[in-house]
GROMACS .gro file of N, CA and C in nm:
model
  309
    1MET      N    1  19.104  11.205   9.214
    1MET     CA    2  18.977  11.189   9.262
    1MET      C    3  18.967  11.189   9.405
    2SER      N    4  18.871  11.274   9.419
    2SER     CA    5  18.823  11.319   9.530
    2SER      C    6  18.720  11.235   9.624
    3LYS      N    7  18.707  11.249   9.779
    3LYS     CA    8  18.617  11.155   9.828
    3LYS      C    9  18.464  11.153   9.761
    4GLU      N   10  18.432  11.275   9.715
    4GLU     CA   11  18.323  11.303   9.679
    4GLU      C   12  18.280  11.225   9.537
    5ASP      N   13  18.434  11.227   9.450
    5ASP     CA   14  18.409  11.165   9.337
    5ASP      C   15  18.375  10.988   9.371
    6ILE      N   16  18.470  10.945   9.441
    6ILE     CA   17  18.477  10.825   9.486
    6ILE      C   18  18.325  10.793   9.541
    7VAL      N   19  18.268  10.846   9.655
    7VAL     CA   20  18.129  10.818   9.658
    7VAL      C   21  18.026  10.801   9.576
    8ASN      N   22  18.033  10.927   9.488
    8ASN     CA   23  17.947  10.922   9.368
    8ASN      C   24  17.968  10.807   9.294
    9GLN      N   25  18.097  10.758   9.255
    9GLN     CA   26  18.086  10.698   9.140
    9GLN      C   27  18.083  10.522   9.209
   10LEU      N   28  18.071  10.481   9.367
   10LEU     CA   29  18.045  10.387   9.428
   10LEU      C   30  17.896  10.394   9.458
   11SER      N   31  17.836  10.480   9.461
   11SER     CA   32  17.693  10.491   9.439
   11SER      C   33  17.637  10.459   9.322
   12LYS      N   34  17.702  10.503   9.228
   12LYS     CA   35  17.622  10.460   9.069
   12LYS      C   36  17.647  10.292   9.050
   13GLU      N   37  17.769  10.231   9.128
   13GLU     CA   38  17.796  10.103   9.079
   13GLU      C   39  17.687  10.050   9.175
   14CYS      N   40  17.662  10.081   9.293
   14CYS     CA   41  17.572  10.001   9.363
   14CYS      C   42  17.485   9.990   9.338
   15SER      N   43  17.390  10.098   9.291
   15SER     CA   44  17.258  10.102   9.253
   15SER      C   45  17.259  10.036   9.107
   16SER      N   46  17.358  10.028   9.020
   16SER     CA   47  17.357   9.961   8.908
   16SER      C   48  17.325   9.803   8.954
   17GLN      N   49  17.407   9.745   9.058
   17GLN     CA   50  17.378   9.618   9.083
   17GLN      C   51  17.297   9.593   9.184
   18GLY      N   52  17.168   9.674   9.246
   18GLY     CA   53  17.037   9.645   9.275
   18GLY      C   54  17.124   9.647   9.460
   19ILE      N   55  17.209   9.737   9.510
   19ILE     CA   56  17.258   9.739   9.655
   19ILE      C   57  17.208   9.871   9.686
   20ASP      N   58  17.111   9.843   9.816
   20ASP     CA   59  17.116   9.996   9.852
   20ASP      C   60  17.166  10.020   9.964
   21ILE      N   61  17.237  10.165   9.959
   21ILE     CA   62  17.326  10.217  10.039
   21ILE      C   63  17.324  10.346  10.014
   22THR      N   64  17.310  10.441  10.117
   22THR     CA   65  17.327  10.557  10.125
   22THR      C   66  17.467  10.615  10.091
   23LYS      N   67  17.471  10.746  10.036
   23LYS     CA   68  17.610  10.825  10.004
   23LYS      C   69  17.686  10.843  10.136
   24ALA      N   70  17.551  10.881  10.229
   24ALA     CA   71  17.637  10.929  10.360
   24ALA      C   72  17.723  10.772  10.444
   25SER      N   73  17.648  10.650  10.415
   25SER     CA   74  17.718  10.527  10.462
   25SER      C   75  17.823  10.504  10.400
   26LEU      N   76  17.846  10.521  10.257
   26LEU     CA   77  17.953  10.518  10.172
   26LEU      C   78  18.092  10.599  10.231
   27GLY      N   79  18.036  10.731  10.253
   27GLY     CA   80  18.105  10.834  10.295
   27GLY      C   81  18.197  10.778  10.425
   28LYS      N   82  18.120  10.730  10.528
   28LYS     CA   83  18.160  10.669  10.613
   28LYS      C   84  18.288  10.552  10.626
   29LEU      N   85  18.217  10.473  10.488
   29LEU     CA   86  18.266  10.337  10.476
   29LEU      C   87  18.433  10.406  10.423
   30HIS      N   88  18.422  10.498  10.331
   30HIS     CA   89  18.566  10.541  10.284
   30HIS      C   90  18.634  10.597  10.371
   31ASP      N   91  18.606  10.701  10.484
   31ASP     CA   92  18.663  10.705  10.612
   31ASP      C   93  18.740  10.580  10.681
   32ILE      N   94  18.637  10.507  10.702
   32ILE     CA   95  18.699  10.384  10.760
   32ILE      C   96  18.789  10.316  10.715
   33PHE      N   97  18.782  10.280  10.579
   33PHE     CA   98  18.893  10.247  10.497
   33PHE      C   99  19.006  10.314  10.473
   34MET      N  100  19.046  10.461  10.469
   34MET     CA  101  19.140  10.504  10.467
   34MET      C  102  19.201  10.538  10.613
   35GLU      N  103  19.126  10.540  10.684
   35GLU     CA  104  19.217  10.508  10.874
   35GLU      C  105  19.231  10.379  10.861
   36THR      N  106  19.201  10.263  10.807
   36THR     CA  107  19.269  10.158  10.858
   36THR      C  108  19.378  10.140  10.759
   37ILE      N  109  19.407  10.189  10.650
   37ILE     CA  110  19.507  10.177  10.568
   37ILE      C  111  19.627  10.277  10.642
   38LYS      N  112  19.586  10.383  10.699
   38LYS     CA  113  19.693  10.435  10.787
   38LYS      C  114  19.707  10.416  10.872
   39ASN      N  115  19.648  10.346  10.980
   39ASN     CA  116  19.700  10.260  11.094
   39ASN      C  117  19.782  10.139  11.072
   40ASP      N  118  19.730  10.071  10.981
   40ASP     CA  119  19.834   9.957  10.939
   40ASP      C  120  19.951   9.948  10.882
   41LEU      N  121  19.969  10.082  10.785
   41LEU     CA  122  20.058  10.107  10.723
   41LEU      C  123  20.177  10.182  10.859
   42ASN      N  124  20.118  10.248  10.956
   42ASN     CA  125  20.191  10.281  11.033
   42ASN      C  126  20.254  10.150  11.136
   43ARG      N  127  20.182  10.089  11.143
   43ARG     CA  128  20.201   9.944  11.264
   43ARG      C  129  20.267   9.875  11.197
   44LYS      N  130  20.225   9.847  11.068
   44LYS     CA  131  20.323   9.705  10.994
   44LYS      C  132  20.418   9.759  10.900
   45GLY      N  133  20.411   9.856  10.846
   45GLY     CA  134  20.470   9.923  10.737
   45GLY      C  135  20.502   9.883  10.579
   46GLU      N  136  20.360   9.785  10.579
   46GLU     CA  137  20.326   9.755  10.458
   46GLU      C  138  20.200   9.734  10.410
   47ILE      N  139  20.114   9.721  10.350
   47ILE     CA  140  19.987   9.726  10.290
   47ILE      C  141  19.990   9.681  10.141
   48ARG      N  142  19.936   9.563  10.111
   48ARG     CA  143  19.926   9.513   9.992
   48ARG      C  144  19.794   9.511   9.952
   49LEU      N  145  19.723   9.554   9.832
   49LEU     CA  146  19.592   9.555   9.782
   49LEU      C  147  19.579   9.479   9.665
   50HIS      N  148  19.545   9.352   9.659
   50HIS     CA  149  19.540   9.246   9.540
   50HIS      C  150  19.515   9.369   9.432
   51GLY      N  151  19.567   9.344   9.325
   51GLY     CA  152  19.510   9.378   9.194
   51GLY      C  153  19.557   9.530   9.177
   52ILE      N  154  19.599   9.593   9.315
   52ILE     CA  155  19.642   9.773   9.278
   52ILE      C  156  19.785   9.769   9.316
   53GLY      N  157  19.830   9.705   9.406
   53GLY     CA  158  19.970   9.744   9.435
   53GLY      C  159  20.015   9.725   9.592
   54THR      N  160  20.133   9.766   9.645
   54THR     CA  161  20.188   9.762   9.760
   54THR      C  162  20.219   9.906   9.819
   55PHE      N  163  20.189   9.960   9.922
   55PHE     CA  164  20.234  10.078   9.985
   55PHE      C  165  20.329  10.029  10.099
   56SER      N  166  20.419  10.104  10.105
   56SER     CA  167  20.547  10.086  10.212
   56SER      C  168  20.584  10.181  10.281
   57THR      N  169  20.679  10.148  10.389
   57THR     CA  170  20.722  10.311  10.451
   57THR      C  171  20.893  10.278  10.437
   58ALA      N  172  20.936  10.416  10.417
   58ALA     CA  173  21.089  10.389  10.416
   58ALA      C  174  21.128  10.534  10.499
   59ILE      N  175  21.262  10.528  10.548
   59ILE     CA  176  21.328  10.618  10.637
   59ILE      C  177  21.395  10.687  10.495
   60SER      N  178  21.356  10.850  10.505
   60SER     CA  179  21.452  10.934  10.440
   60SER      C  180  21.555  10.993  10.515
   61LYS      N  181  21.704  10.949  10.483
   61LYS     CA  182  21.822  10.977  10.614
   61LYS      C  183  21.805  11.164  10.624
   62GLU      N  184  21.866  11.181  10.676
   62GLU     CA  185  21.877  11.342  10.713
   62GLU      C  186  21.983  11.345  10.627
   63ARG      N  187  21.987  11.498  10.566
   63ARG     CA  188  22.047  11.502  10.446
   63ARG      C  189  22.074  11.672  10.464
   64GLN      N  190  22.174  11.756  10.391
   64GLN     CA  191  22.214  11.868  10.385
   64GLN      C  192  22.159  11.919  10.272
   65CYS      N  193  22.103  12.047  10.242
   65CYS     CA  194  22.025  12.084  10.126
   65CYS      C  195  22.085  12.217  10.123
   66ARG      N  196  22.069  12.326   9.998
   66ARG     CA  197  22.068  12.461  10.010
   66ARG      C  198  21.939  12.561   9.994
   67ASN      N  199  21.916  12.650  10.072
   67ASN     CA  200  21.779  12.661  10.058
   67ASN      C  201  21.779  12.777   9.921
   68PRO      N  202  21.716  12.773   9.809
   68PRO     CA  203  21.718  12.807   9.691
   68PRO      C  204  21.678  12.981   9.690
   69GLN      N  205  21.622  13.029   9.802
   69GLN     CA  206  21.616  13.168   9.819
   69GLN      C  207  21.678  13.257   9.863
   70ASN      N  208  21.779  13.170   9.955
   70ASN     CA  209  21.906  13.272  10.018
   70ASN      C  210  22.029  13.212   9.983
   71GLY      N  211  22.034  13.111   9.951
   71GLY     CA  212  22.173  12.994   9.942
   71GLY      C  213  22.208  12.923  10.081
   72GLU      N  214  22.155  12.969  10.187
   72GLU     CA  215  22.213  12.891  10.316
   72GLU      C  216  22.197  12.755  10.279
   73ILE      N  217  22.299  12.677  10.335
   73ILE     CA  218  22.271  12.553  10.382
   73ILE      C  219  22.205  12.492  10.496
   74MET      N  220  22.115  12.425  10.472
   74MET     CA  221  22.037  12.367  10.578
   74MET      C  222  22.016  12.236  10.612
   75THR      N  223  21.978  12.178  10.749
   75THR     CA  224  21.950  12.037  10.744
   75THR      C  225  21.826  12.006  10.726
   76VAL      N  226  21.794  11.899  10.648
   76VAL     CA  227  21.661  11.828  10.626
   76VAL      C  228  21.667  11.733  10.739
   77PRO      N  229  21.544  11.696  10.828
   77PRO     CA  230  21.573  11.594  10.906
   77PRO      C  231  21.534  11.472  10.859
   78GLU      N  232  21.566  11.363  10.950
   78GLU     CA  233  21.553  11.232  10.917
   78GLU      C  234  21.353  11.204  10.922
   79LYS      N  235  21.277  11.160  10.832
   79LYS     CA  236  21.152  11.135  10.825
   79LYS      C  237  21.098  11.014  10.757
   80LYS      N  238  20.970  10.955  10.820
   80LYS     CA  239  20.929  10.856  10.725
   80LYS      C  240  20.845  10.914  10.621
   81ARG      N  241  20.871  10.799  10.539
   81ARG     CA  242  20.793  10.872  10.374
   81ARG      C  243  20.688  10.726  10.316
   82VAL      N  244  20.632  10.781  10.220
   82VAL     CA  245  20.527  10.665  10.153
   82VAL      C  246  20.607  10.631  10.037
   83LYS      N  247  20.589  10.480  10.035
   83LYS     CA  248  20.619  10.436   9.900
   83LYS      C  249  20.537  10.363   9.823
   84PHE      N  250  20.478  10.356   9.665
   84PHE     CA  251  20.359  10.243   9.627
   84PHE      C  252  20.446  10.196   9.504
   85LYS      N  253  20.413  10.054   9.502
   85LYS     CA  254  20.463  10.006   9.375
   85LYS      C  255  20.337   9.948   9.339
   86ALA      N  256  20.331   9.974   9.196
   86ALA     CA  257  20.195   9.927   9.162
   86ALA      C  258  20.208   9.765   9.121
   87SER      N  259  20.092   9.703   9.135
   87SER     CA  260  20.080   9.559   9.079
   87SER      C  261  20.098   9.563   8.964
   88GLN      N  262  20.111   9.397   8.901
   88GLN     CA  263  20.136   9.411   8.739
   88GLN      C  264  20.018   9.400   8.687
   89ALA      N  265  19.889   9.359   8.789
   89ALA     CA  266  19.773   9.381   8.690
   89ALA      C  267  19.699   9.541   8.693
   90LEU      N  268  19.775   9.612   8.787
   90LEU     CA  269  19.750   9.756   8.779
   90LEU      C  270  19.830   9.844   8.645
   91SER      N  271  19.934   9.788   8.635
   91SER     CA  272  20.041   9.845   8.548
   91SER      C  273  19.975   9.809   8.362
   92SER      N  274  19.952   9.655   8.357
   92SER     CA  275  19.894   9.618   8.241
   92SER      C  276  19.758   9.691   8.196
   93THR      N  277  19.673   9.732   8.300
   93THR     CA  278  19.556   9.786   8.287
   93THR      C  279  19.569   9.939   8.248
   94LEU      N  280  19.690   9.996   8.300
   94LEU     CA  281  19.717  10.115   8.248
   94LEU      C  282  19.777  10.126   8.094
   95ASN      N  283  19.833  10.004   8.060
   95ASN     CA  284  19.961  10.017   7.941
   95ASN      C  285  19.835   9.954   7.863
   96ASN      N  286  19.696   9.897   7.847
   96ASN     CA  287  19.602   9.832   7.782
   96ASN      C  288  19.695   9.679   7.753
   97LYS      N  289  19.724   9.616   7.804
   97LYS     CA  290  19.796   9.478   7.793
   97LYS      C  291  19.696   9.351   7.863
   98GLU      N  292  19.704   9.301   7.777
   98GLU     CA  293  19.613   9.153   7.779
   98GLU      C  294  19.586   9.113   7.982
   99LYS      N  295  19.702   9.142   8.037
   99LYS     CA  296  19.638   9.091   8.175
   99LYS      C  297  19.584   9.184   8.243
  100ALA      N  298  19.512   9.278   8.197
  100ALA     CA  299  19.442   9.401   8.245
  100ALA      C  300  19.290   9.333   8.308
  101SER      N  301  19.280   9.220   8.231
  101SER     CA  302  19.108   9.171   8.310
  101SER      C  303  19.173   9.088   8.426
  102ALA      N  304  19.269   9.097   8.520
  102ALA     CA  305  19.318   9.027   8.615
  102ALA      C  306  19.281   9.121   8.721
  103ILE      N  307  19.220   9.219   8.718
  103ILE     CA  308  19.200   9.313   8.817
  103ILE      C  309  19.058   9.299   8.906
   0.00000   0.00000   0.00000
């Protein structure tokens, strides 16, 4: 789902509930939300979104691998990566179980 898709969906939902907000404002809100998540994840190492799941950071250790194009051994440096663990409510929704109403 792209940013445009999210903004359009939010716009429809807001309109149906009588909330008057422009798509431009929703786009800015989306940008602020995403920037906040990135900054907090970088600073704290974990973000929990109730009913959605938990984003966390982990360090991938330096490792050796083989370049498939030429067979050369190369070193992949250590790096920070993002992990996501879905909440039980989200998993239930995706699997059409009774707890789907918890979101």
